[in-house]
Coordinates of C-alpha atoms in Angstrom, one line a residue:
Chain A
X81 CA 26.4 -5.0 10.2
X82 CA 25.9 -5.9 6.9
X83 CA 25.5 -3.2 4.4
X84 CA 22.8 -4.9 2.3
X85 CA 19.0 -3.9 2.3
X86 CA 16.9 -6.0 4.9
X87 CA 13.9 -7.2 3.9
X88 CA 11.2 -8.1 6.1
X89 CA 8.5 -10.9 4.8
X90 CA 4.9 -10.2 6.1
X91 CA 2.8 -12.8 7.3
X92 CA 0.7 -14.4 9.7
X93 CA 2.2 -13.1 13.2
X94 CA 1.1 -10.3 14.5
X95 CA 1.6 -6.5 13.8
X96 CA 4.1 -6.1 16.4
X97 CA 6.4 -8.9 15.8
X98 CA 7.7 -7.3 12.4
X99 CA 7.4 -3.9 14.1
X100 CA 10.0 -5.5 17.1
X101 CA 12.0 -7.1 13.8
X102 CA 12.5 -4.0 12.6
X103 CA 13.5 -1.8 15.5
X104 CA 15.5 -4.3 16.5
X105 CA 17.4 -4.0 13.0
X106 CA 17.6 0.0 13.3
X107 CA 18.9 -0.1 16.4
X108 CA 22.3 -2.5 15.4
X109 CA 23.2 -0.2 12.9
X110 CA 20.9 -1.4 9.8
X111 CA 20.1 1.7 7.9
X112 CA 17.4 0.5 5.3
X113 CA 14.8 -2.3 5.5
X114 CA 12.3 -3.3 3.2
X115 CA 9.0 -4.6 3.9
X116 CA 7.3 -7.1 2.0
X117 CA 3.7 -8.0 1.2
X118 CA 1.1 -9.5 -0.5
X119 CA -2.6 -10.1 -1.0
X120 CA -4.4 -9.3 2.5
X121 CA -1.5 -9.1 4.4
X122 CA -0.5 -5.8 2.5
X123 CA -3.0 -3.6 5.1
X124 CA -0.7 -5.2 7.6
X125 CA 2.3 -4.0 5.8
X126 CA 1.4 -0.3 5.7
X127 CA 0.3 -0.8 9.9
X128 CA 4.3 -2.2 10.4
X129 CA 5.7 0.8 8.7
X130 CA 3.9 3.3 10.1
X131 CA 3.7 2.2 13.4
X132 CA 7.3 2.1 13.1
X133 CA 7.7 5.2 11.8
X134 CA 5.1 7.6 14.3
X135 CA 5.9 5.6 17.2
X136 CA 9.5 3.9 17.2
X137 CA 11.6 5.4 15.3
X138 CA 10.8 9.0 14.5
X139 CA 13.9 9.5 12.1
X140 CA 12.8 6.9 9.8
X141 CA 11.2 8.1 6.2
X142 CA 9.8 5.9 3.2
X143 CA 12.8 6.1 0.6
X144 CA 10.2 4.1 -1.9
X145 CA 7.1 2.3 -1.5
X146 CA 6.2 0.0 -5.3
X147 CA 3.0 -1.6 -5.9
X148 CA 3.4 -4.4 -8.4
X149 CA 1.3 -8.1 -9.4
X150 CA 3.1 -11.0 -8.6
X151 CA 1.8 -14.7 -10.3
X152 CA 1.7 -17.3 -7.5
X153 CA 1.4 -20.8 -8.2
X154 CA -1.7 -22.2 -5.8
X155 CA -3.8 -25.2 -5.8
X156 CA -5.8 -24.6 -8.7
X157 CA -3.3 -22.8 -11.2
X158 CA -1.4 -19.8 -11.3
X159 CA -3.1 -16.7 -10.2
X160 CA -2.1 -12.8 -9.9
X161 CA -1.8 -11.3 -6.1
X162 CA -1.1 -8.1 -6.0
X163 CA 1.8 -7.1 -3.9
X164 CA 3.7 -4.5 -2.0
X165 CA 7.1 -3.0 -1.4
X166 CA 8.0 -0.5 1.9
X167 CA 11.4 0.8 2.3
X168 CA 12.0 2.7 5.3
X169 CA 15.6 3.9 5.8
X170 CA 16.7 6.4 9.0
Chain B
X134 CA -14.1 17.5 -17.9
X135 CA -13.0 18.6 -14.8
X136 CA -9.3 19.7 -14.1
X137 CA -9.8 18.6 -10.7
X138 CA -7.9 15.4 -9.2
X139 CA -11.3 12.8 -9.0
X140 CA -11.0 11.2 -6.0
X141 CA -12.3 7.4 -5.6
X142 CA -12.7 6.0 -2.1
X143 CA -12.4 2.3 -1.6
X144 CA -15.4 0.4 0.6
X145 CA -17.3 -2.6 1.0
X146 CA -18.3 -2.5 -3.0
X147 CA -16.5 -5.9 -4.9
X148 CA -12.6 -4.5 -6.2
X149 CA -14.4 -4.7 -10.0
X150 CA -16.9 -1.8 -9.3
X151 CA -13.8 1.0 -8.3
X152 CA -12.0 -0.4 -11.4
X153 CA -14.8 0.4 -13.7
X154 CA -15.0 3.7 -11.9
X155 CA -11.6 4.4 -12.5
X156 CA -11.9 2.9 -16.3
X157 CA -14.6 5.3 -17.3
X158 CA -13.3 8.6 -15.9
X159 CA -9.6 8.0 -17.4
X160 CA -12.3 7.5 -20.8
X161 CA -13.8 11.1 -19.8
X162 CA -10.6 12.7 -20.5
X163 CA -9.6 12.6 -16.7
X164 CA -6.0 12.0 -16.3
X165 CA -5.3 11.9 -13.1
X166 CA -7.1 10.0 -10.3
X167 CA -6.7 9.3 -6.6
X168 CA -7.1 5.9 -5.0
X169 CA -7.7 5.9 -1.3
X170 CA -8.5 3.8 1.1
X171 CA -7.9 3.1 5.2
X172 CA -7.5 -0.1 6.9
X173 CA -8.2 -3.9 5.8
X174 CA -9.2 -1.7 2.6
X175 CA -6.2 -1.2 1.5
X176 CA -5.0 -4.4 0.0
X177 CA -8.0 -4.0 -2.6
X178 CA -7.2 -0.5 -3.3
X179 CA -3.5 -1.7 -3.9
X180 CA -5.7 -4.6 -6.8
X181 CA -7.8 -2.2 -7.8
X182 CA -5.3 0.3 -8.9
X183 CA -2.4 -3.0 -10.4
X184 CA -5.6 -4.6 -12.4
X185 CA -6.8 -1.0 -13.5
X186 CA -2.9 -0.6 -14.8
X187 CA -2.4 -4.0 -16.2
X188 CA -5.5 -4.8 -17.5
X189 CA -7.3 -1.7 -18.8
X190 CA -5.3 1.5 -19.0
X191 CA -1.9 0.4 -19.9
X192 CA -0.3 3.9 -20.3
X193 CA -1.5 4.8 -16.7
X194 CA 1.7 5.3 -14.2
X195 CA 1.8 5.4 -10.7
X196 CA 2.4 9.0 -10.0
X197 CA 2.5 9.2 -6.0
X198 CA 1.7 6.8 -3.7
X199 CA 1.4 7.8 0.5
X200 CA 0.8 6.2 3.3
X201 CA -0.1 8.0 6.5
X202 CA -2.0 7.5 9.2
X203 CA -5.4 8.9 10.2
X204 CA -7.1 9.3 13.7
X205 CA -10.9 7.8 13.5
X206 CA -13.9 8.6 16.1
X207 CA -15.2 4.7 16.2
X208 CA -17.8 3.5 19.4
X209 CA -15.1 2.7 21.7
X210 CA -13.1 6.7 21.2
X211 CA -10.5 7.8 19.0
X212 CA -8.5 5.0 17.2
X213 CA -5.5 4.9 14.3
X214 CA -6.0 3.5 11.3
X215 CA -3.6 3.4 8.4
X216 CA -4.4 4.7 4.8
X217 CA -2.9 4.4 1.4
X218 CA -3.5 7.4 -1.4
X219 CA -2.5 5.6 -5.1
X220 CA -2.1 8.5 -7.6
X221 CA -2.4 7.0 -11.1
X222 CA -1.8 9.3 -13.9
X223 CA -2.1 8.6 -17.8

């Protein structure tokens, strides 16, 4: 597999559809993923990895996890979110 | 003042309220405080402690930052819920 990081956007799905991304990356050979967030999805974020973690795959630890402020540009102007890096590697 | 990590726990209260907390003990000689927060809660935790960094006390650093999860007694019996713990340090 590719040796590069895998990064995993958050979004609107539910919980378990990144959680099934990402074990299904582990599992063929992937050895660090990142998982990306921001605004309200971040408290879905943290849910992926450590559901991930406790209940899929036990080996996996956070190598990093960064909190930064992103400008987006929406309807009415740019504004700041607030966003969120998890890397889990196994 | 105290030597003592201060603690701030993130609720219903709007995101400006923690960051004037957080302001006014890093003014009281505090250097070191811990953000926490479980659940949907912690995406404004995660703003709280980028606009308390970017905004108002620009020498703070992030000096941890965990995530873990926590068992909680709720109506319907035990449950998971996630949690975030942002050290900031200045």
């Amino acid at each position: 597999m590719s040796e590069e990081n895998n990064i995993i956007y958050v979004g609107k799905k539910p919980t378990m559809n990144y959680v099934l991304a990402i074990v299904t990356q582990f599992n063929n050979n992937v050895d660090k993923i990142v998982i990306k967030a921001r605004g309200k999805s971040i408290s879905k974020a943290v849910d992926i990895a450590e559901i991930t973690k406790n209940k899929f795959v036990q080996t996996a630890t956070y190598a990093k996890i960064n909190i930064e402020t992103e400008k987006v540009q929406g309807e009415r102007g740019e504004s700041n979110v607030s966003s969120i890096e998890i890397t889990l590697s196994k």
